[in-house]
Short mmCIF file of C-alpha atoms and ligand atoms in Angstrom, two decimals:
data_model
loop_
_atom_site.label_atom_id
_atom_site.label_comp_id
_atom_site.label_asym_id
_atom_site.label_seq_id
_atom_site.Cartn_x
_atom_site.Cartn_y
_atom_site.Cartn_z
CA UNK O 894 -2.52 27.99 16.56
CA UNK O 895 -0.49 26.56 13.75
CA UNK O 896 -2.57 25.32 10.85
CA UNK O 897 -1.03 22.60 8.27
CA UNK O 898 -2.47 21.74 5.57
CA UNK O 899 -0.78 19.12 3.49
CA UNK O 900 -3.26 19.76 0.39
CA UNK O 901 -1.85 23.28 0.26
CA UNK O 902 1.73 22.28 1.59
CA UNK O 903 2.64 19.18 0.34
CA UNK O 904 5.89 19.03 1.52
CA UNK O 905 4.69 18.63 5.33
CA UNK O 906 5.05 15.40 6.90
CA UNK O 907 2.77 13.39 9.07
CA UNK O 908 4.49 11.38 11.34
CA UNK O 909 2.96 8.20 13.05
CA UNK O 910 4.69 6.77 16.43
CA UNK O 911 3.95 2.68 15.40
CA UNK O 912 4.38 0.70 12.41
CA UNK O 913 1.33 -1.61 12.50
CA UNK O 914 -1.19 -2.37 10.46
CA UNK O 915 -3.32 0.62 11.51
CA UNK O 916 0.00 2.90 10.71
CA UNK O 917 0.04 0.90 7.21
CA UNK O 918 -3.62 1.69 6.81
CA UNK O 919 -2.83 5.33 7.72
CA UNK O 920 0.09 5.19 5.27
CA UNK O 921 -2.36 3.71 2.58
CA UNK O 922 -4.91 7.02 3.36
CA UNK O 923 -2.27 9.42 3.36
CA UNK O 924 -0.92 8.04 -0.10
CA UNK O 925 -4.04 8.75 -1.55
CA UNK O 926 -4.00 12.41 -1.53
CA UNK O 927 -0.12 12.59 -1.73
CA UNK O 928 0.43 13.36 1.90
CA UNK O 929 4.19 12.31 2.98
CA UNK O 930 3.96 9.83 6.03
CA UNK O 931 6.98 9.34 8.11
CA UNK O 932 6.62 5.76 10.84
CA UNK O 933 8.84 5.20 14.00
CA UNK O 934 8.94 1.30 14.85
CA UNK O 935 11.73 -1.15 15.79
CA UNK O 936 12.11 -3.29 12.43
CA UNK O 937 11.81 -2.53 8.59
CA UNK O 938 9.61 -5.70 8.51
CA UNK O 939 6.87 -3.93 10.24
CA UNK O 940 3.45 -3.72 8.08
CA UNK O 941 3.87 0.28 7.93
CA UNK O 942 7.29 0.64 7.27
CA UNK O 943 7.61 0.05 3.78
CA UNK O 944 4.57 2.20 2.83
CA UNK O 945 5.75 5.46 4.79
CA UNK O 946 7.62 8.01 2.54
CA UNK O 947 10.23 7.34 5.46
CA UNK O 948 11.14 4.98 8.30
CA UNK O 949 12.73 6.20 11.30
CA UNK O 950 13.92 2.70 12.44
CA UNK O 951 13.38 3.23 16.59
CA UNK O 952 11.39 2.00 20.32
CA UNK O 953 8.35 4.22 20.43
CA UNK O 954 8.71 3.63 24.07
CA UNK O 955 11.93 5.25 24.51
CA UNK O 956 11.80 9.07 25.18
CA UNK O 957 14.79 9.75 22.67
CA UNK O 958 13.10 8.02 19.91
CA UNK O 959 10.16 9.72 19.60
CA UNK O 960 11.72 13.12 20.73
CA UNK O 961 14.43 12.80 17.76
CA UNK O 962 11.34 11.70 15.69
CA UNK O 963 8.94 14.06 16.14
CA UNK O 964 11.46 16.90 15.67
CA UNK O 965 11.29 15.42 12.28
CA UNK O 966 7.67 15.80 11.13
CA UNK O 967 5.47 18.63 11.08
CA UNK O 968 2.46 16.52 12.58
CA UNK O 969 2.79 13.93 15.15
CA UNK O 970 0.03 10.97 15.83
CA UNK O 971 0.13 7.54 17.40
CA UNK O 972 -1.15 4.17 16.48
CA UNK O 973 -0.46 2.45 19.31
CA UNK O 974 -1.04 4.11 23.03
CA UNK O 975 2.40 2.83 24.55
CA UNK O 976 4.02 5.50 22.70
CA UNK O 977 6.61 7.29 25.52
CA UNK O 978 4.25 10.16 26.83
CA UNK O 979 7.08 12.58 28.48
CA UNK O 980 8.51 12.43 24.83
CA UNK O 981 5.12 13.87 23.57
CA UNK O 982 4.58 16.10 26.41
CA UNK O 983 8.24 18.10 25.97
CA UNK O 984 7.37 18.02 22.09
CA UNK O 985 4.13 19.93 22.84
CA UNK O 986 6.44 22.33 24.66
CA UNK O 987 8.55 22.96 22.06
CA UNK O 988 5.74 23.99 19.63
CA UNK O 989 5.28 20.73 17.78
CA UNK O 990 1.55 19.70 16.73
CA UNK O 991 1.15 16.48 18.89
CA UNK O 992 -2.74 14.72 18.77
CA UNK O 993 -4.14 12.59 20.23
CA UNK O 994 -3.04 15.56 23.45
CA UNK O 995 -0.56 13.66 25.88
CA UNK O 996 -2.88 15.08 28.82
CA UNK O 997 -5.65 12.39 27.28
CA UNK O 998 -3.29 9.80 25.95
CA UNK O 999 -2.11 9.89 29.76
CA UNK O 1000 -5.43 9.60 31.12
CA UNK O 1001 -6.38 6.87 28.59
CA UNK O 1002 -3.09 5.16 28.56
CA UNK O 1003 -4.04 3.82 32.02
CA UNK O 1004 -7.69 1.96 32.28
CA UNK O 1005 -8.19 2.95 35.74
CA UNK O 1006 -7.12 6.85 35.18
CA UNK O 1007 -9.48 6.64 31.78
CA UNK O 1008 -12.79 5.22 33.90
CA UNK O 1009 -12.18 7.89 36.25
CA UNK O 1010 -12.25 10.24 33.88
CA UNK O 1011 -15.64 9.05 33.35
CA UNK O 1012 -17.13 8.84 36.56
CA UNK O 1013 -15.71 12.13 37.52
CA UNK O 1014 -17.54 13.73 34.09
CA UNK O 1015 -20.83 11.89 34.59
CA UNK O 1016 -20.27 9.85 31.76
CA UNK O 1017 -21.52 5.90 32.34
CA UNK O 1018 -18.96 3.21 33.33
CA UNK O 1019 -18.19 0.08 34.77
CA UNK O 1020 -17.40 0.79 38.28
CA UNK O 1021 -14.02 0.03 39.79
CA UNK O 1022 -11.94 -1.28 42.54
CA UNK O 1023 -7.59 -0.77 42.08
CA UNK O 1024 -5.69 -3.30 43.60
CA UNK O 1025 -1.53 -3.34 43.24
CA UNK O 1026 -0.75 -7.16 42.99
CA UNK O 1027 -2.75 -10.56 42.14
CA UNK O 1028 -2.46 -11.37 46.10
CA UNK O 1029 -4.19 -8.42 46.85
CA UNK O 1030 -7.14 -9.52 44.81
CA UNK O 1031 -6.60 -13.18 46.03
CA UNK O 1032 -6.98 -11.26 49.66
CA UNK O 1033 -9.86 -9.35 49.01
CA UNK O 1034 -12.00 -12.67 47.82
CA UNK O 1035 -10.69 -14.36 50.85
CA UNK O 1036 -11.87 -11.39 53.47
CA UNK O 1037 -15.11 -11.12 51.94
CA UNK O 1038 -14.54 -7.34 50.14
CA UNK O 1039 -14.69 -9.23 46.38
CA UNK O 1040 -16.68 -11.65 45.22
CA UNK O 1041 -16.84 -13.90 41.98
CA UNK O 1042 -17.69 -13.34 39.22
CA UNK O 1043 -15.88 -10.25 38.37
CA UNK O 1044 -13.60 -8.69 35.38
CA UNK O 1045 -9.46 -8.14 36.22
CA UNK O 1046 -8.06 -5.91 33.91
CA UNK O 1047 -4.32 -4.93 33.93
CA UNK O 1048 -4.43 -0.78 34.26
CA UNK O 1049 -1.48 -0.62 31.37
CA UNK O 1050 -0.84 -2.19 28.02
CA UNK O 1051 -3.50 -4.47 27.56
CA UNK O 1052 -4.64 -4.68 24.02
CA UNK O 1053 -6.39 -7.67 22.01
CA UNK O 1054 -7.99 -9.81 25.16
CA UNK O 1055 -4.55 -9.85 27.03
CA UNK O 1056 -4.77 -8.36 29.92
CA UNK O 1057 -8.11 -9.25 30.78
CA UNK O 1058 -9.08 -12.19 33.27
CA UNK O 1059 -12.80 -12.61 33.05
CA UNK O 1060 -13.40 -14.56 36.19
CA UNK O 1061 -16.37 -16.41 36.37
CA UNK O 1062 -15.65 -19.22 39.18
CA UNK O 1063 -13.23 -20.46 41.29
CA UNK O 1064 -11.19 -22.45 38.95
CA UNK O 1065 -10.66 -19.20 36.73
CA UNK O 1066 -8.63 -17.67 39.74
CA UNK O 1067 -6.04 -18.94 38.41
CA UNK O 1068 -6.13 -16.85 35.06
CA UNK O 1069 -5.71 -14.02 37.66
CA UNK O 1070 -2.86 -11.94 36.17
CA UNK O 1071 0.13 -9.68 38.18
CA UNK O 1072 0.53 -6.30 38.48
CA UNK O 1073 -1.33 -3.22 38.80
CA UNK O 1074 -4.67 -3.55 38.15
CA UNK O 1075 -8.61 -2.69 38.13
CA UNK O 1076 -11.34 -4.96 38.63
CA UNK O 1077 -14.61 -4.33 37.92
CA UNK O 1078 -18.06 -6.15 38.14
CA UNK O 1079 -18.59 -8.52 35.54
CA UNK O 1080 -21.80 -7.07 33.25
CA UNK O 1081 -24.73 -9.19 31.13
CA UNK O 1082 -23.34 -7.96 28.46
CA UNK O 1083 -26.42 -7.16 24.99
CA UNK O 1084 -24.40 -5.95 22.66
CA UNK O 1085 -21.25 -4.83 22.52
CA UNK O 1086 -21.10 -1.57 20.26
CA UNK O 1087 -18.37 0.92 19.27
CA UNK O 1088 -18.57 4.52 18.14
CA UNK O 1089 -15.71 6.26 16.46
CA UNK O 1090 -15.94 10.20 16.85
CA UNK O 1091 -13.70 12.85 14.95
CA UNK O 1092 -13.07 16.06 16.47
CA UNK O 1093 -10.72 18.65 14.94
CA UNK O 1094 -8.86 21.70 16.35
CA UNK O 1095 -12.13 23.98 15.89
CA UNK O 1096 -14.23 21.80 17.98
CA UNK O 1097 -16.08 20.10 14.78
CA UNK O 1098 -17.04 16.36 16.09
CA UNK O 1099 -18.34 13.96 13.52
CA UNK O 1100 -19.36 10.61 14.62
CA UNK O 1101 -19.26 7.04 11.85
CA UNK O 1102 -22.41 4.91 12.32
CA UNK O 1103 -22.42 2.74 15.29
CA UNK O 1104 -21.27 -1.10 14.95
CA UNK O 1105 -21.61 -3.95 16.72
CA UNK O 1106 -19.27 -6.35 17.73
CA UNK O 1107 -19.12 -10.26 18.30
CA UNK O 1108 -15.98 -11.63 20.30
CA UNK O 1109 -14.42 -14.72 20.02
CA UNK O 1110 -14.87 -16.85 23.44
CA UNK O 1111 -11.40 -17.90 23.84
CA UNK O 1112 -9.17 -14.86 22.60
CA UNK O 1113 -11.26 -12.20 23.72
CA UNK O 1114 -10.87 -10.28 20.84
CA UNK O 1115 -13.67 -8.90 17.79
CA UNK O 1116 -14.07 -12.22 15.86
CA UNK O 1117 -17.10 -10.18 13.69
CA UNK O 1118 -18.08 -6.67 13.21
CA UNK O 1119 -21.21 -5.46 11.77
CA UNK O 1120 -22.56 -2.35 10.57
CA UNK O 1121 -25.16 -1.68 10.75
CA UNK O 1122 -25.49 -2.40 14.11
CA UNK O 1123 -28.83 -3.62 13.95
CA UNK O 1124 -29.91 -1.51 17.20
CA UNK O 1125 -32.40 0.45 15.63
CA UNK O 1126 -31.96 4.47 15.54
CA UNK O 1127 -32.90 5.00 19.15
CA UNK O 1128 -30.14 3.33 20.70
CA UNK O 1129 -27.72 4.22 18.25
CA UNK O 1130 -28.46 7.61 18.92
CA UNK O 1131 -27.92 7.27 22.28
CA UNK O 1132 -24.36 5.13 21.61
CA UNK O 1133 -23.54 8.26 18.97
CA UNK O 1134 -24.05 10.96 22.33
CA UNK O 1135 -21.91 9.36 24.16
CA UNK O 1136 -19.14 9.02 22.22
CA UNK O 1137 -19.10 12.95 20.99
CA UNK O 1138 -19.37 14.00 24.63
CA UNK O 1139 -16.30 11.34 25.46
CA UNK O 1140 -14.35 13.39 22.23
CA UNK O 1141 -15.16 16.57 24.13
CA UNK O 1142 -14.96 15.44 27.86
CA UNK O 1143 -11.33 14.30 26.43
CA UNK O 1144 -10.61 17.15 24.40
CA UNK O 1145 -9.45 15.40 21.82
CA UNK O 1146 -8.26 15.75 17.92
CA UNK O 1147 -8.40 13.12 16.00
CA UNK O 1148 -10.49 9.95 16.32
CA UNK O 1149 -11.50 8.52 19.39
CA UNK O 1150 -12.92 5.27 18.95
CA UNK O 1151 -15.23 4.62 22.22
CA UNK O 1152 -16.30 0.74 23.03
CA UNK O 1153 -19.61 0.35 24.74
CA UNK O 1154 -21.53 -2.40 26.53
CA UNK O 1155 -25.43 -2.30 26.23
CA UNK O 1156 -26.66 -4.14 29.03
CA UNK O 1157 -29.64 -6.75 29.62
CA UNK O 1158 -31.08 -3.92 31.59
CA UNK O 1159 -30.49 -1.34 28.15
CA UNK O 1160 -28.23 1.03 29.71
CA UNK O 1161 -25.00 2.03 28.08
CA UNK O 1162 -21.96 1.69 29.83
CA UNK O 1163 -18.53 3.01 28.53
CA UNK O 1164 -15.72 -0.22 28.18
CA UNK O 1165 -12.79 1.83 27.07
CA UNK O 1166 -11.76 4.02 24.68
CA UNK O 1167 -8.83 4.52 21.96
CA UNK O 1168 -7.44 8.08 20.86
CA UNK O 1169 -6.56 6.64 17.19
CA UNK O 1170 -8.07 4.36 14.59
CA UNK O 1171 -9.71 1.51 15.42
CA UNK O 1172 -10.28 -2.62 14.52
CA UNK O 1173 -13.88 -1.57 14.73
CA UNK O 1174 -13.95 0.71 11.53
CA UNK O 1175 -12.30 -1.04 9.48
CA UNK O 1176 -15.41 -1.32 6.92
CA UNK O 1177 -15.26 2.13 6.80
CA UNK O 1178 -12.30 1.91 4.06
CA UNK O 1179 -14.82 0.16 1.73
CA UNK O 1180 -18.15 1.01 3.12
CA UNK O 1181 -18.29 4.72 3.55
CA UNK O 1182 -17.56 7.84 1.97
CA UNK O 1183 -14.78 8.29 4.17
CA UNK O 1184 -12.76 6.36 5.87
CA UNK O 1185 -11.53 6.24 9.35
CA UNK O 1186 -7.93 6.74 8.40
CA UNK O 1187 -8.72 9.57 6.51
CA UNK O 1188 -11.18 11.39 8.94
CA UNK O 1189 -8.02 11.28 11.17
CA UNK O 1190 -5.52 12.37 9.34
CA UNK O 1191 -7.65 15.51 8.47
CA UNK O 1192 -8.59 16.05 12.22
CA UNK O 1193 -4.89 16.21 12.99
CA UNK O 1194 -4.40 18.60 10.17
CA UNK O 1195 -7.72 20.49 11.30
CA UNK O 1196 -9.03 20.27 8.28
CA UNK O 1197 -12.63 20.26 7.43
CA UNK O 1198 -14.22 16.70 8.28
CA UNK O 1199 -16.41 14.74 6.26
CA UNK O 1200 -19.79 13.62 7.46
CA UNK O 1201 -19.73 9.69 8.02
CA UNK O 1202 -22.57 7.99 5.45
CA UNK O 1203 -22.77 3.82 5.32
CA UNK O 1204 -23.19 3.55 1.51
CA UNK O 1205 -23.19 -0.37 1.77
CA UNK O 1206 -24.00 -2.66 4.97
CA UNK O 1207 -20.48 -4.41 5.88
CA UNK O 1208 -19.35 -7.08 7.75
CA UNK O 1209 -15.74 -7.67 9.12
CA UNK O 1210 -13.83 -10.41 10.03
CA UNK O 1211 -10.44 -10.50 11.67
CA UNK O 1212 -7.94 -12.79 10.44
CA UNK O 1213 -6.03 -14.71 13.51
CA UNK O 1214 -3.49 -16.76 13.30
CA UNK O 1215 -4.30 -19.85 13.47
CA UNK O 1216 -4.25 -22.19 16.41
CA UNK O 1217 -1.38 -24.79 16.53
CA UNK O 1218 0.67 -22.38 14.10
CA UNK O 1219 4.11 -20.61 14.63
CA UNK O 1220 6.39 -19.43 11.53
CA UNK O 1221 6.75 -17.54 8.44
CA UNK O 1222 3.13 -16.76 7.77
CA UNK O 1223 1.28 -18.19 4.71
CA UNK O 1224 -2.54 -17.26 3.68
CA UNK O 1225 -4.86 -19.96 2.55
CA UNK O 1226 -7.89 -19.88 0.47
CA UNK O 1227 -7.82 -16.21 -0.10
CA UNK O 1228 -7.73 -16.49 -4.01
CA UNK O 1229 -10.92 -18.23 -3.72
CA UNK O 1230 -12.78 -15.70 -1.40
CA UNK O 1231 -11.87 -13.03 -4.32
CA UNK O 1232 -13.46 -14.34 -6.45
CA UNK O 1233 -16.95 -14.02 -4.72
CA UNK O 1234 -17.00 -10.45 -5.30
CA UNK O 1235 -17.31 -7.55 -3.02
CA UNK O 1236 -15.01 -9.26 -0.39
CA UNK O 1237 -12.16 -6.56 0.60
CA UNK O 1238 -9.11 -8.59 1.40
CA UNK O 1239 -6.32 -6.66 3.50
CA UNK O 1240 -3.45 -8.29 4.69
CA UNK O 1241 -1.07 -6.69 7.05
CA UNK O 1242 2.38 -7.59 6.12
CA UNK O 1243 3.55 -9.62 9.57
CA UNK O 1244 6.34 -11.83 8.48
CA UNK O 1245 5.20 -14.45 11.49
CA UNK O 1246 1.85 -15.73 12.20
CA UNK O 1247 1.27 -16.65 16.33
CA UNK O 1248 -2.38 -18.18 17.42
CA UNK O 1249 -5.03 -15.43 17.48
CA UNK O 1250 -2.36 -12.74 16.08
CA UNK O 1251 -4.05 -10.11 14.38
CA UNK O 1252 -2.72 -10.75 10.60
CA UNK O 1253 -5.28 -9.19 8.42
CA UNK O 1254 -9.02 -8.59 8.01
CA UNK O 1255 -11.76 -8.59 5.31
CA UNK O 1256 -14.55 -6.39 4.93
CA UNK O 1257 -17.72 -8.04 2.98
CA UNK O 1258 -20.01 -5.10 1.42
CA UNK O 1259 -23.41 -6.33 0.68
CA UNK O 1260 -26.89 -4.71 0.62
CA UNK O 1261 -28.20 -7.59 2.11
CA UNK O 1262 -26.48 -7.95 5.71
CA UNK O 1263 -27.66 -11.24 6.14
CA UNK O 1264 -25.51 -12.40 2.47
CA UNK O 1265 -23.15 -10.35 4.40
CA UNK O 1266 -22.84 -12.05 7.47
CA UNK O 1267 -23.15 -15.68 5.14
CA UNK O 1268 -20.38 -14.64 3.18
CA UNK O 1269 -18.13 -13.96 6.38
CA UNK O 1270 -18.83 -16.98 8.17
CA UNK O 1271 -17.93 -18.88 4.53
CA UNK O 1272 -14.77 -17.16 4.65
CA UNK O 1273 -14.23 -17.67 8.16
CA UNK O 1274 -13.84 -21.50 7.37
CA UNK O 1275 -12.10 -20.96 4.27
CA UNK O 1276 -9.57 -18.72 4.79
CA UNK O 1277 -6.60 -20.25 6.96
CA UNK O 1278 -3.28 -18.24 7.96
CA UNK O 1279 -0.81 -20.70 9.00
CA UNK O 1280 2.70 -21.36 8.43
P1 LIG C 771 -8.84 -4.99 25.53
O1 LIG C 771 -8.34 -3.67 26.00
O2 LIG C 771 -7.79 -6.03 25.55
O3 LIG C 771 -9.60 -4.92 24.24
P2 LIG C 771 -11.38 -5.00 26.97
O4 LIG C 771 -11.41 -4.18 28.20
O5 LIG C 771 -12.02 -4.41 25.76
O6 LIG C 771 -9.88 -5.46 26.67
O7 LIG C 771 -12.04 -6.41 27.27
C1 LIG C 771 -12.09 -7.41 26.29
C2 LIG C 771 -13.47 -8.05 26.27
O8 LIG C 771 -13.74 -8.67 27.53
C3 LIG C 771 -14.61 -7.06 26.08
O9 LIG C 771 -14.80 -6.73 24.76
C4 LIG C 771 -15.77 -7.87 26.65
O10 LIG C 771 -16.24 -8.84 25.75
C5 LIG C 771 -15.13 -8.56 27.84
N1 LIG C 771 -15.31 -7.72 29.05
C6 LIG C 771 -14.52 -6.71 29.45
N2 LIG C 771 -14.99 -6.13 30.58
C7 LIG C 771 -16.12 -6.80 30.90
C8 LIG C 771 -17.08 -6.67 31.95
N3 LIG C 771 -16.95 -5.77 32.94
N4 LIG C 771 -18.13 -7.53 31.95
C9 LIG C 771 -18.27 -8.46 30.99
N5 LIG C 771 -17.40 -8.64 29.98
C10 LIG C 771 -16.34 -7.80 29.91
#
């Protein structure tokens, strides 16, 4: 087993297949203790590129790319699952250290594979019926075999909402969307709750503290995220179980950051999971005595982790683009959130702003959740990104 440690070796290089704003936050980690960062992503623009020690300008997708890339670091991660997985698999061949391990980035990669997974590991999910086209689904409510409401999920390279077709009556047949795809009952959803786990080489698994999650209606995507979750320790005890024994079932190094549905009826049901860091612990930069981009970037190294403590309640907000808005982005009213004081701006670096793109968060630290939660929803009306 080869063992890196870029604390002793500082010359090793972590490289990160995506330049987003998680590979900027990993960038930002990484910096921090002097560990060289190297991203592969299509433009310079691209919030991680500037921060890596170097930028491999390339498609992620493309089995080249990566291969010629990960030849070139010493430690290879993703931030982004669409990464080319027969580029990641030959690199494991040749020696290289490659985690998240393509085996589960293949199995995750694909919804329906990843639920599977699940059921065939005892671990609780949303059942499933596959389906190859939108007619075939259009079929099966005409013959009787599917009835509405239900969920339609696209089994590939969904991410933020899209993807997703929550069908509730007729008229939302025709969000139905094309292409290989699950669909799966649609569940009275409690709370929605996320775990990220760490697991290095040796097998240690440390889990952050649970968080909740509210989604915005129309986007489907996590308009607020709180932590605490509010839950109580029971049931966050019983969200933290499940999301070691999904880093385990998956074998797994690095983060995996699991998504959970607590039902009206209080059972836990996996929604999906991500091999990488999350939206969902983002606080963790501000809030905790480690963060999630650092927790992963020792995993990969199999370094000792650090046990996950909340040291201050957070909330975080998301900040879309806004609706009706298309251009060269420009951020409104942020000078005036800073000044309220314990409000953690981060803003990702997108040159152009599209309704409900992802362009930056804030974290709000407070002992008091509920001056927390005012503060967000202050800033939430306050803060514009437009163009
Ligand atoms: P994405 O991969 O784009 O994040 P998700 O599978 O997480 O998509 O679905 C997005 C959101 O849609 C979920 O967070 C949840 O609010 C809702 N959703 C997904 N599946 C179901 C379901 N089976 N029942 C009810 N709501 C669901």
């Amino acid at each position: 087993m080869h063992i890196t440690n870029p604390f002793a070796n500082p010359e090793k290089i972590i490289g990160i297949c995506g330049g987003g704003q998680l590979g900027k936050m990993l960038c930002e980690a990484a910096s921090a203790w002097d560990w060289k960062t190297a991203v592969l992503d299509q433009s310079p623009d691209d919030p991680a590129a500037r921060l890596a020690h170097k930028f491999v300008q390339g498609d992620f997708t493309k089995y080249e790319d990566v291969l010629n890339f990960g030849k070139q670091v010493d430690v290879l991660t993703i931030e982004i699952e669409k990464v080319n997985l027969e580029a990641l698999i030959e690199l494991e061949k040749m020696g290289k250290i490659v985690h998240p391990s393509p085996r589960a980035l293949g199995i995750i990669k694909d919804k329906a594979l990843q639920k599977q997974f699940f059921i065939d590991q005892g671990l609780p999910t949303v059942p499933q019926e596959l389906f190859d086209t939108k007619d075939d689904v259009l079929k099966a409510i005409e013959s009787g075999f599917l009835q509405i409401p239900f969920v339609q999920k696209l089994r590939t390279d969904g991410y933020d909402g899209r993807g997703v077709a929550i069908i509730r009556t007729e008229e939302d047949l025709n969000l139905l969307l094309d292409g290989l795809c699950l669909v799966e009952p649609l569940v009275e959803i409690e709370a929605e709750v996320a775990v990220i786990a760490a697991r290095n080489v040796n097998g240690e698994i440390k889990t952050f503290p649970p968080v909740a999650m509210a989604f915005h209606p129309e986007a489907n995507l996590v308009e607020y995220l709180y932590c605490p979750s509010g839950l109580g320790p029971a049931l966050e005890l019983e969200a933290t179980q499940i999301a070691q024994a999904a880093i385990e079932a998956l074998d797994i190094c690095g983060l995996l950051a699991v998504e959970m549905f607590l039902t009206a009826d209080g059972d836990w049901l996996i929604n999906e999971v991500a091999p990488r860091p999350h939206n969902s612990g983002h606080h963790t930069i501000e809030c905790c005595n480690v963060s999630q981009f650092q927790q992963h970037l020792l995993a990969i190294c199999n370094l000792p982790l650090i046990d996950p403590q909340l040291q201050l309640p957070g909330v975080m907000i998301n900040l879309l683009g806004e609706e009706g808005f298309e251009g060269p982005v420009k951020y409104m009213g942020v000078e005036q959130a800073l000044r309220l004081g314990s409000v953690y701006v981060h803003l990702y670096g997108k040159k152009i702003t599209k309704p409900f793109r992802k362009m930056g968060h804030i974290t709000v630290a407070n002992r008091s959740v509920s001056q927390a939660i005012r503060t967000a929803n202050f800033l939430k009306e306050h803060i514009k990104v437009i163009s």
